[in-house]
JSON list of C-alpha atoms in Angstrom, two decimals:
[
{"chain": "A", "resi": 71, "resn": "UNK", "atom": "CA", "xyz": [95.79, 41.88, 50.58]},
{"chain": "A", "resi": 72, "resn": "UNK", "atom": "CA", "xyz": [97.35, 45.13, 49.56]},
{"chain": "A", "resi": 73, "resn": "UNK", "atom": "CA", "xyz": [97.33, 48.14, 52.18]},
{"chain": "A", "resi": 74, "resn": "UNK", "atom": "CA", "xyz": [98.91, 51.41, 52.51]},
{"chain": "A", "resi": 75, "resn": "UNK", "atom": "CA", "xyz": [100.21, 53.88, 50.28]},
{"chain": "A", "resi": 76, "resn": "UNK", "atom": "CA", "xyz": [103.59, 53.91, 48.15]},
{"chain": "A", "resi": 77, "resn": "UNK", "atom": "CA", "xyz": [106.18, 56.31, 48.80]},
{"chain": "A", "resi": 78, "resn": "UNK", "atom": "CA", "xyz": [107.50, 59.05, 46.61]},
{"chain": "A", "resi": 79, "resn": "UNK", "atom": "CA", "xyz": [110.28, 61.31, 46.95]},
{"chain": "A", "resi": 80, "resn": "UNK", "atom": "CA", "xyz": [110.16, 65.06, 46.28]},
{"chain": "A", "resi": 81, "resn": "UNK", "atom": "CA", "xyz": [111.85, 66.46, 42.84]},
{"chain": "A", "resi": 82, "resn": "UNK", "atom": "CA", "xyz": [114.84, 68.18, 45.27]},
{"chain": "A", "resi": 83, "resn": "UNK", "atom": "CA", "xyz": [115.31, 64.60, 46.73]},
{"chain": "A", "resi": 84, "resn": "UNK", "atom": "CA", "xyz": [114.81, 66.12, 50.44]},
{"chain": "A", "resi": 85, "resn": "UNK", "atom": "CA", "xyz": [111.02, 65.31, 51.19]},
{"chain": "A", "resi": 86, "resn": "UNK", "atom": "CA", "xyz": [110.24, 61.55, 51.71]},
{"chain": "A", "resi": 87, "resn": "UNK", "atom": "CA", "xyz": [106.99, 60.51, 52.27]},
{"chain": "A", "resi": 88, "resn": "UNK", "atom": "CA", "xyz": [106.63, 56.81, 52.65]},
{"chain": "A", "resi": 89, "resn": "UNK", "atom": "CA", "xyz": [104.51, 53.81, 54.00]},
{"chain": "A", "resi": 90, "resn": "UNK", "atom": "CA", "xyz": [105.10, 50.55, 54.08]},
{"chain": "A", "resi": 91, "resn": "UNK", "atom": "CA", "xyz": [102.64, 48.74, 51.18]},
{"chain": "A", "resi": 92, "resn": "UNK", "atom": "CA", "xyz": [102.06, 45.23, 53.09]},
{"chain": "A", "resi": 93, "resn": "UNK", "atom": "CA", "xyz": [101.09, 42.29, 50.55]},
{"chain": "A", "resi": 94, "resn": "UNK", "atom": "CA", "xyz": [99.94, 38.71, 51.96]},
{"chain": "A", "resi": 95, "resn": "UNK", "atom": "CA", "xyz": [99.32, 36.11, 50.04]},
{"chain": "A", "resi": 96, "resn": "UNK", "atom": "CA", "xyz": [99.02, 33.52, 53.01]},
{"chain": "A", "resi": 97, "resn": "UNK", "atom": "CA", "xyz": [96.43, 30.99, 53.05]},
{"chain": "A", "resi": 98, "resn": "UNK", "atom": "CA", "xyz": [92.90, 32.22, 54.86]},
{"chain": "A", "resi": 99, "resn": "UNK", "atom": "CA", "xyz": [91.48, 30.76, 57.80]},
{"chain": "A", "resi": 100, "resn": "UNK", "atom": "CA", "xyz": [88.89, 28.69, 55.38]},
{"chain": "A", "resi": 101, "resn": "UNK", "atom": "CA", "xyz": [92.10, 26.54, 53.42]},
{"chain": "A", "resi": 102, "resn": "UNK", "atom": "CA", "xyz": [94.08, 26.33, 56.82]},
{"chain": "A", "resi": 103, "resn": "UNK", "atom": "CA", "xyz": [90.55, 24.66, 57.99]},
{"chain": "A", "resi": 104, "resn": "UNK", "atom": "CA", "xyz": [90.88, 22.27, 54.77]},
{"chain": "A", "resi": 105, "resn": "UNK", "atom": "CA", "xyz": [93.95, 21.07, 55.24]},
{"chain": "A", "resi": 106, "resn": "UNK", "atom": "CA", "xyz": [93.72, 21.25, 59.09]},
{"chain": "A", "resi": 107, "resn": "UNK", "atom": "CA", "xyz": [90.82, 18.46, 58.16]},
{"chain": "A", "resi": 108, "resn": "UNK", "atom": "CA", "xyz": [92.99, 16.32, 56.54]},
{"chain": "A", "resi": 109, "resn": "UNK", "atom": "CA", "xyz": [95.23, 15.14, 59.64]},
{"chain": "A", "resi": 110, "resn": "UNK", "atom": "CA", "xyz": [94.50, 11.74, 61.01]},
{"chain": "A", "resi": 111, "resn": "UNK", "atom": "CA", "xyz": [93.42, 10.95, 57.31]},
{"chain": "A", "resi": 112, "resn": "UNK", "atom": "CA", "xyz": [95.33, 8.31, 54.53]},
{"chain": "A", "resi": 113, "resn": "UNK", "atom": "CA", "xyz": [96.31, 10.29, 51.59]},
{"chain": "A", "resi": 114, "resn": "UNK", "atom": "CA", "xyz": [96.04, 7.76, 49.04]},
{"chain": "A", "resi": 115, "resn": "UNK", "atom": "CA", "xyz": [97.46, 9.63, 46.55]},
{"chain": "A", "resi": 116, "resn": "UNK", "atom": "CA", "xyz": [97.85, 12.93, 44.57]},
{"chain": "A", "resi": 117, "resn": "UNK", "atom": "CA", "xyz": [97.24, 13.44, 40.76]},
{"chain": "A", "resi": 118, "resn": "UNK", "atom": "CA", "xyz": [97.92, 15.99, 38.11]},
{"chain": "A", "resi": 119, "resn": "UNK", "atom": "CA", "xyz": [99.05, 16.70, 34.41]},
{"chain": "A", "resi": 120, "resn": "UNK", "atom": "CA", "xyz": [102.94, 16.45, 34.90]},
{"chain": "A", "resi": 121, "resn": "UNK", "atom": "CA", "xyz": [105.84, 16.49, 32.31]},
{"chain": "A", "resi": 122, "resn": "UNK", "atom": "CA", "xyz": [106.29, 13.27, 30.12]},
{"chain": "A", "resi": 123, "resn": "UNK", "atom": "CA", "xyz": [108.19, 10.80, 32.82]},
{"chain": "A", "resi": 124, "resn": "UNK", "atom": "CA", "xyz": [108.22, 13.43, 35.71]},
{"chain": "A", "resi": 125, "resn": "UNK", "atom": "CA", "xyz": [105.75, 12.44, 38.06]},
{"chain": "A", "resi": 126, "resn": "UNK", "atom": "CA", "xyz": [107.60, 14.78, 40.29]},
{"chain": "A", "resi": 127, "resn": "UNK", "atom": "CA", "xyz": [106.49, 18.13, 38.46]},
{"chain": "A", "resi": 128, "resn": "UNK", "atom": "CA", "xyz": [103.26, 18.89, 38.58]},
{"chain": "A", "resi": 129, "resn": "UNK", "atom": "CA", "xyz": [101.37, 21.30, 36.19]},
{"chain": "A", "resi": 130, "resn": "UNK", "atom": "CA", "xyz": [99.13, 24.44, 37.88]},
{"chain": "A", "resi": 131, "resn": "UNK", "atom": "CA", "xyz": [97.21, 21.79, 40.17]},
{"chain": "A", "resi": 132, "resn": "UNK", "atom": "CA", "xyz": [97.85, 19.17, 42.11]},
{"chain": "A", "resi": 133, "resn": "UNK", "atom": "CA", "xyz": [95.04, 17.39, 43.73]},
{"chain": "A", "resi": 134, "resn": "UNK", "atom": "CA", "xyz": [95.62, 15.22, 47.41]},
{"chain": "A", "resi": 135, "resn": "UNK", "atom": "CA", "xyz": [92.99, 12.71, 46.88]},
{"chain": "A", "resi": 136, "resn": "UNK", "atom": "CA", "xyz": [92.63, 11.42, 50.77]},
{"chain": "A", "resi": 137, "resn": "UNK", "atom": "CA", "xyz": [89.88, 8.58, 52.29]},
{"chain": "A", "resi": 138, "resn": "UNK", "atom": "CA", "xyz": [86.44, 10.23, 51.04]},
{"chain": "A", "resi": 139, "resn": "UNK", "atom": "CA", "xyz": [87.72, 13.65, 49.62]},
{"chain": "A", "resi": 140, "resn": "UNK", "atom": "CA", "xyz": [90.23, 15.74, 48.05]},
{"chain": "A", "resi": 141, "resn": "UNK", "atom": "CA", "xyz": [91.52, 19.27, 47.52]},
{"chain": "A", "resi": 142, "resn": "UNK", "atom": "CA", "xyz": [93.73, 21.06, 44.97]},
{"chain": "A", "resi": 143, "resn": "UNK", "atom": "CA", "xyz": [96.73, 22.85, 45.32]},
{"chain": "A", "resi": 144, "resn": "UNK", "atom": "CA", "xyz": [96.48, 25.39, 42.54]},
{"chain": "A", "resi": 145, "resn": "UNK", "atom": "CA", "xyz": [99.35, 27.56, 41.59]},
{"chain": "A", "resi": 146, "resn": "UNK", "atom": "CA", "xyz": [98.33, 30.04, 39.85]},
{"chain": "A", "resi": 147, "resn": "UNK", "atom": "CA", "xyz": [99.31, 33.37, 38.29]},
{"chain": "A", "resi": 148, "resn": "UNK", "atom": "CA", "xyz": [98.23, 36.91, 39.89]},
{"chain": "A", "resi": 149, "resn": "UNK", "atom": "CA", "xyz": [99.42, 40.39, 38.48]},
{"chain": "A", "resi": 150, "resn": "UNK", "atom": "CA", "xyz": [101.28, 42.10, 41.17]},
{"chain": "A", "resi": 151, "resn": "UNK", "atom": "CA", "xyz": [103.43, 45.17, 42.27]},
{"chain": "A", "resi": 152, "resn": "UNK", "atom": "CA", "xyz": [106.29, 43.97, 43.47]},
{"chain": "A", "resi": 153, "resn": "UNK", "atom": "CA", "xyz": [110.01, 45.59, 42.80]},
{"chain": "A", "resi": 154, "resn": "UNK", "atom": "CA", "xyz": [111.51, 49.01, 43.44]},
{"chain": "A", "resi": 155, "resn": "UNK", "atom": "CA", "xyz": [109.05, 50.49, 40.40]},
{"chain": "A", "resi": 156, "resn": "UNK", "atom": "CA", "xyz": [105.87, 48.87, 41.00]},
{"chain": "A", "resi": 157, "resn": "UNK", "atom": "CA", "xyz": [106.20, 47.04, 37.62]},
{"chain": "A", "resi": 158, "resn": "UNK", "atom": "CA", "xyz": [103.07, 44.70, 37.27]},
{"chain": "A", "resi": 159, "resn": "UNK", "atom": "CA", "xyz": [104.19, 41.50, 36.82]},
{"chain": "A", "resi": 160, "resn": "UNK", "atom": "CA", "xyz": [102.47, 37.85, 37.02]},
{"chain": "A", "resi": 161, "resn": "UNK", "atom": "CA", "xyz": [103.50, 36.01, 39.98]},
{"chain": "A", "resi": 162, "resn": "UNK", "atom": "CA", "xyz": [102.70, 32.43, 41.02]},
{"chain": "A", "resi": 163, "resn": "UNK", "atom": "CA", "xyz": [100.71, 32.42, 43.91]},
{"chain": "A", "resi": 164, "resn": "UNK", "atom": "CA", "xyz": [99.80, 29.08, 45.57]},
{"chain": "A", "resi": 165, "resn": "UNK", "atom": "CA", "xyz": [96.04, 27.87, 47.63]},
{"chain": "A", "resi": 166, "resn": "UNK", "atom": "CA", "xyz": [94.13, 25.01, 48.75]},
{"chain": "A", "resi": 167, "resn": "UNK", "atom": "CA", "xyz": [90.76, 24.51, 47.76]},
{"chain": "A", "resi": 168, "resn": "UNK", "atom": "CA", "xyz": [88.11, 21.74, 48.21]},
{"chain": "A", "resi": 169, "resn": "UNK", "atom": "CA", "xyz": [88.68, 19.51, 44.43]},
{"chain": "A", "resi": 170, "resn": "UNK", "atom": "CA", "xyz": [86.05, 20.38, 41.70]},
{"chain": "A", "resi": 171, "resn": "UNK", "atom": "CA", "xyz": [85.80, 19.20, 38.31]},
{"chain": "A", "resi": 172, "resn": "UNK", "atom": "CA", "xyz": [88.49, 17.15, 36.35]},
{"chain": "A", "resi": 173, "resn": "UNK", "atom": "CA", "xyz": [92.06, 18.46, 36.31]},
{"chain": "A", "resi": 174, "resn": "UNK", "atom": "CA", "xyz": [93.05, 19.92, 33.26]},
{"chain": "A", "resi": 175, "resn": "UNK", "atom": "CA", "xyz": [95.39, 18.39, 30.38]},
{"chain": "A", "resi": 176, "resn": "UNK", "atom": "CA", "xyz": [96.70, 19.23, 26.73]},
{"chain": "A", "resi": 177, "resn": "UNK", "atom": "CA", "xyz": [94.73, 17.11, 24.23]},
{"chain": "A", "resi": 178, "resn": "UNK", "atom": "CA", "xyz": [96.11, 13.68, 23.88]},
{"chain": "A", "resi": 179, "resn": "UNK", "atom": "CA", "xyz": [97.47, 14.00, 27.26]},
{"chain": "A", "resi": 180, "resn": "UNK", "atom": "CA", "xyz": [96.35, 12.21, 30.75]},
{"chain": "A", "resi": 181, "resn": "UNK", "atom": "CA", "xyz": [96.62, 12.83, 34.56]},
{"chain": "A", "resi": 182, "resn": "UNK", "atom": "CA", "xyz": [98.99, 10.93, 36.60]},
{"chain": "A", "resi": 183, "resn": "UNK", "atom": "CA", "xyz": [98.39, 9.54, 39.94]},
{"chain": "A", "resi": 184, "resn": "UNK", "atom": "CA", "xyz": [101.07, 8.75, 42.69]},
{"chain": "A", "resi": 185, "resn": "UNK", "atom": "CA", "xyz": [99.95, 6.52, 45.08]},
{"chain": "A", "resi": 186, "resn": "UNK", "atom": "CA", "xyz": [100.67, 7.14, 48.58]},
{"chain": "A", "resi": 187, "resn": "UNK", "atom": "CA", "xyz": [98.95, 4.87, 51.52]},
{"chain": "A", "resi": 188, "resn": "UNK", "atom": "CA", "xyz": [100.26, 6.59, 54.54]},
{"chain": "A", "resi": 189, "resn": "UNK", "atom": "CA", "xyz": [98.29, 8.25, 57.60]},
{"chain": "A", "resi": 190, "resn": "UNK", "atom": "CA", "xyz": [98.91, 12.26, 58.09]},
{"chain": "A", "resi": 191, "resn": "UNK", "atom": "CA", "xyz": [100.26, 13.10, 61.17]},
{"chain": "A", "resi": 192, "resn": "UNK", "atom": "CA", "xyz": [100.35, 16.62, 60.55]},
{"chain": "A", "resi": 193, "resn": "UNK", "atom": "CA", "xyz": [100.21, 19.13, 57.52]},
{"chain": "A", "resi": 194, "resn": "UNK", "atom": "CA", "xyz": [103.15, 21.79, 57.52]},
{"chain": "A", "resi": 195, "resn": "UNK", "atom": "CA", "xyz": [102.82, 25.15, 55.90]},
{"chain": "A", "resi": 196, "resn": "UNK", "atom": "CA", "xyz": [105.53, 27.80, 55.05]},
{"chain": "A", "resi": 197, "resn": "UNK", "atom": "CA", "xyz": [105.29, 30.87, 54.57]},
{"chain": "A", "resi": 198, "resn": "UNK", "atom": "CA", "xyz": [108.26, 33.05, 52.96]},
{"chain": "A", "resi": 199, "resn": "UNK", "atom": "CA", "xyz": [108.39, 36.45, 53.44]},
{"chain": "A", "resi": 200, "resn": "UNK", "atom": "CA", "xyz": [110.52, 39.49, 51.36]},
{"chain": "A", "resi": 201, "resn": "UNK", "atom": "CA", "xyz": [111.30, 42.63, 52.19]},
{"chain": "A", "resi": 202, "resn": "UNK", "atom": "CA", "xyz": [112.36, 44.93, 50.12]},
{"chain": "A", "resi": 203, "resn": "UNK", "atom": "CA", "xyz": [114.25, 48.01, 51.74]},
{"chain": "A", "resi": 204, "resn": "UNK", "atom": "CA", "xyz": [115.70, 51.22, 50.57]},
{"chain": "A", "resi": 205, "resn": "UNK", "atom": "CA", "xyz": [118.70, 51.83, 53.45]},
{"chain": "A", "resi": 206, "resn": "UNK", "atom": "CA", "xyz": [116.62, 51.75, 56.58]},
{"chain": "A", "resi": 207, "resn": "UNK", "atom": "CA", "xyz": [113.59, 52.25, 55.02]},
{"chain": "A", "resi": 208, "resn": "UNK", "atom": "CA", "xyz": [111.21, 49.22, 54.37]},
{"chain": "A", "resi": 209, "resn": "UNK", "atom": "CA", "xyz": [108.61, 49.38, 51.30]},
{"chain": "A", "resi": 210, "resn": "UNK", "atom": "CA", "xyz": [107.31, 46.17, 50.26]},
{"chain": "A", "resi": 211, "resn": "UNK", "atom": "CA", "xyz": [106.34, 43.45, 52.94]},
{"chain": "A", "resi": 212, "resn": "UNK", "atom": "CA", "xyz": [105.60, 40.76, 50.46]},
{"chain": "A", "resi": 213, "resn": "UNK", "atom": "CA", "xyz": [104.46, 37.42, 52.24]},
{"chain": "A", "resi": 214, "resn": "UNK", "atom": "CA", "xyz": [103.26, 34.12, 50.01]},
{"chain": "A", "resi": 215, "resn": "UNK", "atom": "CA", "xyz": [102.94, 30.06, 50.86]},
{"chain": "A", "resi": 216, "resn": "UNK", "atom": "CA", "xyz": [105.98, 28.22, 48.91]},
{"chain": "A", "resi": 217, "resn": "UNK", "atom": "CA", "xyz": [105.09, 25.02, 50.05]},
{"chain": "A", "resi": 218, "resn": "UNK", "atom": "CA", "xyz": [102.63, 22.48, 51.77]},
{"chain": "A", "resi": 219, "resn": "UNK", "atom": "CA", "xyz": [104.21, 19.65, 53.18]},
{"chain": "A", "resi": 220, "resn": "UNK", "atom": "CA", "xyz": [102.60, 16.32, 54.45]},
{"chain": "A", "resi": 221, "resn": "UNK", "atom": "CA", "xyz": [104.21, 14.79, 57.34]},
{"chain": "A", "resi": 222, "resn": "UNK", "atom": "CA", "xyz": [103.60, 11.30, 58.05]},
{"chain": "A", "resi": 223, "resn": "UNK", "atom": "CA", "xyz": [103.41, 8.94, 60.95]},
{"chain": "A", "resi": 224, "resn": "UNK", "atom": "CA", "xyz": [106.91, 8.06, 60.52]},
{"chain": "A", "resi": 225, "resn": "UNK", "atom": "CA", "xyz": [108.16, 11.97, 60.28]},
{"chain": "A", "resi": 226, "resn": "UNK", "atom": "CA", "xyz": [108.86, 11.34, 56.43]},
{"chain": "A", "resi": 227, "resn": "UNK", "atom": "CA", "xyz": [107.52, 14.68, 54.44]},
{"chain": "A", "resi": 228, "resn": "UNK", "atom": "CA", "xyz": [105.86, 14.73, 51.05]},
{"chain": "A", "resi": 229, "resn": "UNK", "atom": "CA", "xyz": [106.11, 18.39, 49.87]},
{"chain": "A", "resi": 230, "resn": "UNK", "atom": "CA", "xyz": [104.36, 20.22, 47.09]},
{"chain": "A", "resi": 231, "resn": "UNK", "atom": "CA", "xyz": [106.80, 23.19, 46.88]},
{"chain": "A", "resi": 232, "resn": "UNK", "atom": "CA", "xyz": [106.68, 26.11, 44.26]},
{"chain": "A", "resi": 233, "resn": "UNK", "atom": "CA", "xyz": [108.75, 26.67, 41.41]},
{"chain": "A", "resi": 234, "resn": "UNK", "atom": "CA", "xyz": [110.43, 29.81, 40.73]},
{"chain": "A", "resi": 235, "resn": "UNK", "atom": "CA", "xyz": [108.19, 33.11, 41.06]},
{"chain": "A", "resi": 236, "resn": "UNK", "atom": "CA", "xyz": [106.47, 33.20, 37.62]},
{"chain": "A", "resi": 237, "resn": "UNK", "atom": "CA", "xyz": [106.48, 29.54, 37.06]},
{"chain": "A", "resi": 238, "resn": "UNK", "atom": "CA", "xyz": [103.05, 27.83, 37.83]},
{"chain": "A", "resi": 239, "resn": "UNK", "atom": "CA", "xyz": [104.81, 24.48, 38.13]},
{"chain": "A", "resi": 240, "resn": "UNK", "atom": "CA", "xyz": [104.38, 22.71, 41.36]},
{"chain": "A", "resi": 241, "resn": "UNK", "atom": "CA", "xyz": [107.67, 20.29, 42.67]},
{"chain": "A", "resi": 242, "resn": "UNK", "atom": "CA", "xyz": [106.89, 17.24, 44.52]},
{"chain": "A", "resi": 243, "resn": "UNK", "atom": "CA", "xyz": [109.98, 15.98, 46.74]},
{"chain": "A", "resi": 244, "resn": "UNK", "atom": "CA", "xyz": [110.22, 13.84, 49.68]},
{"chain": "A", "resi": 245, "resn": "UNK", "atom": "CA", "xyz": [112.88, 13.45, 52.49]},
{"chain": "A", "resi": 246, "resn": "UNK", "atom": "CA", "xyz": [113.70, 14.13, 55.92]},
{"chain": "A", "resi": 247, "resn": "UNK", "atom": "CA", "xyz": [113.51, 17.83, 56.78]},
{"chain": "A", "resi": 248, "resn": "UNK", "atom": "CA", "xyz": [112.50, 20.97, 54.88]},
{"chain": "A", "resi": 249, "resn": "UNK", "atom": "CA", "xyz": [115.39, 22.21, 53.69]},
{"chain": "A", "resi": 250, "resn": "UNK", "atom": "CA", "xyz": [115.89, 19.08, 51.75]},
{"chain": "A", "resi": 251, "resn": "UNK", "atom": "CA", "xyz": [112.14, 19.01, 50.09]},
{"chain": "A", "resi": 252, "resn": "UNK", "atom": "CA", "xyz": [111.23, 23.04, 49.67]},
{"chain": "A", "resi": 253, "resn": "UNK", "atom": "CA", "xyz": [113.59, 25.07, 47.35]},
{"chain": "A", "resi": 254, "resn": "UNK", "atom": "CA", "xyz": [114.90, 28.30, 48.50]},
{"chain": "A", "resi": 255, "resn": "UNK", "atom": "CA", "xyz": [113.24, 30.91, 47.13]},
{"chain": "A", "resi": 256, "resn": "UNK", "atom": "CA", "xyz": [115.93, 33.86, 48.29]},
{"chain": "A", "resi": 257, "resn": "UNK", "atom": "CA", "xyz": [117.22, 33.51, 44.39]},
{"chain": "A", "resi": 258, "resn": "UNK", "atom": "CA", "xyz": [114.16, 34.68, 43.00]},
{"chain": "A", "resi": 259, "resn": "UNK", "atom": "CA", "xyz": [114.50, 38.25, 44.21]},
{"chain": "A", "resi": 260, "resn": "UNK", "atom": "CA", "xyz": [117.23, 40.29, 43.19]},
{"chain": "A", "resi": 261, "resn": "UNK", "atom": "CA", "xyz": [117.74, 44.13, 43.56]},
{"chain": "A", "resi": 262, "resn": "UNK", "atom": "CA", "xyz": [120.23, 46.78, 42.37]},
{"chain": "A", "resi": 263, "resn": "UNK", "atom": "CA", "xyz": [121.48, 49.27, 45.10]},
{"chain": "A", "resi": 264, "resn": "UNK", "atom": "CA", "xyz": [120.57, 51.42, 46.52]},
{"chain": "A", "resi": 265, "resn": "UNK", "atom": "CA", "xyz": [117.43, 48.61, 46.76]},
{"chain": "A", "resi": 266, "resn": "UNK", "atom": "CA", "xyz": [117.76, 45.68, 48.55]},
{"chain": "A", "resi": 267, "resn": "UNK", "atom": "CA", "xyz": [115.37, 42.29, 49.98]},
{"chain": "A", "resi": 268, "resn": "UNK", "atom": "CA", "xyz": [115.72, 40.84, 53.68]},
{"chain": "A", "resi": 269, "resn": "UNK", "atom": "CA", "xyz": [114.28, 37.46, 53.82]},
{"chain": "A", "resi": 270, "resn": "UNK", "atom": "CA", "xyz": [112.07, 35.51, 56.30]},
{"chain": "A", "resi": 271, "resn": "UNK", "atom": "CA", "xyz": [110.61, 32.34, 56.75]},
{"chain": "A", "resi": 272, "resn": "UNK", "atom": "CA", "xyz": [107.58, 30.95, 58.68]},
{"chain": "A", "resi": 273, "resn": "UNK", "atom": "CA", "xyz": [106.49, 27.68, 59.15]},
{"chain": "A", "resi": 274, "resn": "UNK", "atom": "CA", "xyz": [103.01, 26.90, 60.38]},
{"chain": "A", "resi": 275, "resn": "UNK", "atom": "CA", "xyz": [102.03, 23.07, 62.07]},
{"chain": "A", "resi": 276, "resn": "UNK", "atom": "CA", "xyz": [98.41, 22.63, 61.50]},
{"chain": "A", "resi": 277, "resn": "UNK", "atom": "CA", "xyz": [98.39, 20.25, 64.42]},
{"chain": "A", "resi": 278, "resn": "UNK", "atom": "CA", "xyz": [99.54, 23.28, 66.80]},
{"chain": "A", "resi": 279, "resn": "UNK", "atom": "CA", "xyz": [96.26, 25.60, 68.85]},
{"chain": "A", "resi": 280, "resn": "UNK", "atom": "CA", "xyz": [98.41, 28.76, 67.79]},
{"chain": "A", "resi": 281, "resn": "UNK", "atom": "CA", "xyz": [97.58, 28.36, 64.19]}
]
């Protein structure tokens, strides 16, 4: 959701009129409720059109095919605002949806499924947020979902994490904590003075009443 105004700043450089242009792509209260479903469930496996012998990068979708449904995590381009000029650019933006239809694939190509067998404790959700500032003054709150994680019985997590900003490539990694299975996406912004990005992260348990 975009809100506010930009800024400007008068010819003579003295004026400033500015407000902060706030920009969420978080997931809604509908795919939190999706994925909030899914705990207590087997995911038996996730699918999608990956590189040859890379079950481990996932093109655009990637669908979590669980004990009598499934969703899709689509990531998928928007055109956005973004940097100190408010160039358009497409960005990657990631959401869950309930599955529909058959996943897509180049001609000649086929869809590869990982199987999984494991119960979901809880479902994990992280939000990244940057800032980009001008001194003191803050002018784009940008906030998107890198990754969903799965989090199993055992504590092991199965991440779908996104690639870099305009890539609509999904990651799949597993391990022991998030910093080890959800890239950091701090390397995707970058800013010439006087312009600059402060950073945030937010992660969101499913299984928790605040969410």
């Amino acid at each position: 959701m975009l809100s506010a105004s930009i800024y400007y700043e008068c010819a003579s450089g003295k004026a400033i009129v500015m407000s902060l242009i706030e920009i969420s792509r978080q997931f809604d209260d509908a795919a939190l409720a999706l994925l909030r479903s899914c705990i207590g469930r087997e995911l038996v496996a996730y699918e999608g059109y990956c590189l040859d012998g890379e079950s481990d990068h996932i093109y655009k979708t990637a669908r979590l095919v669980f004990d009598g449904f499934a969703i899709d995590l689509v990531n998928e381009h928007e055109t956005l605002a973004l940097g100190p000029d408010f160039i358009e650019e497409e960005v990657a933006i990631l959401r869950a949806e309930p599955a529909k239809g058959e996943l897509w694939t180049p001609p000649g190509k086929h869809v590869t499924r990982v199987e999984c067998g494991f119960q979901v404790a809880d479902i994990l959700v992280v939000v990244d947020t940057a800032l980009l500032v001008k001194g003191s003054r803050r002018l784009i709150d940008f906030k998107c979902v890198q990754a969903v994680i799965i989090e199993s019985e055992d504590g092991g997590l199965l991440a779908f994490d996104r690639d870099i900003w305009s890539d609509e490539y999904l990651t799949v990694n597993r391990g022991p904590s998030i910093s080890t299975t959800t890239r950091d996406f701090r390397a995707d912004w970058v800013a010439e003075p006087p312009y600059g990005y402060e950073f945030g992260r937010n992660i969101l348990r499913l299984t928790s009443p605040a969410v």
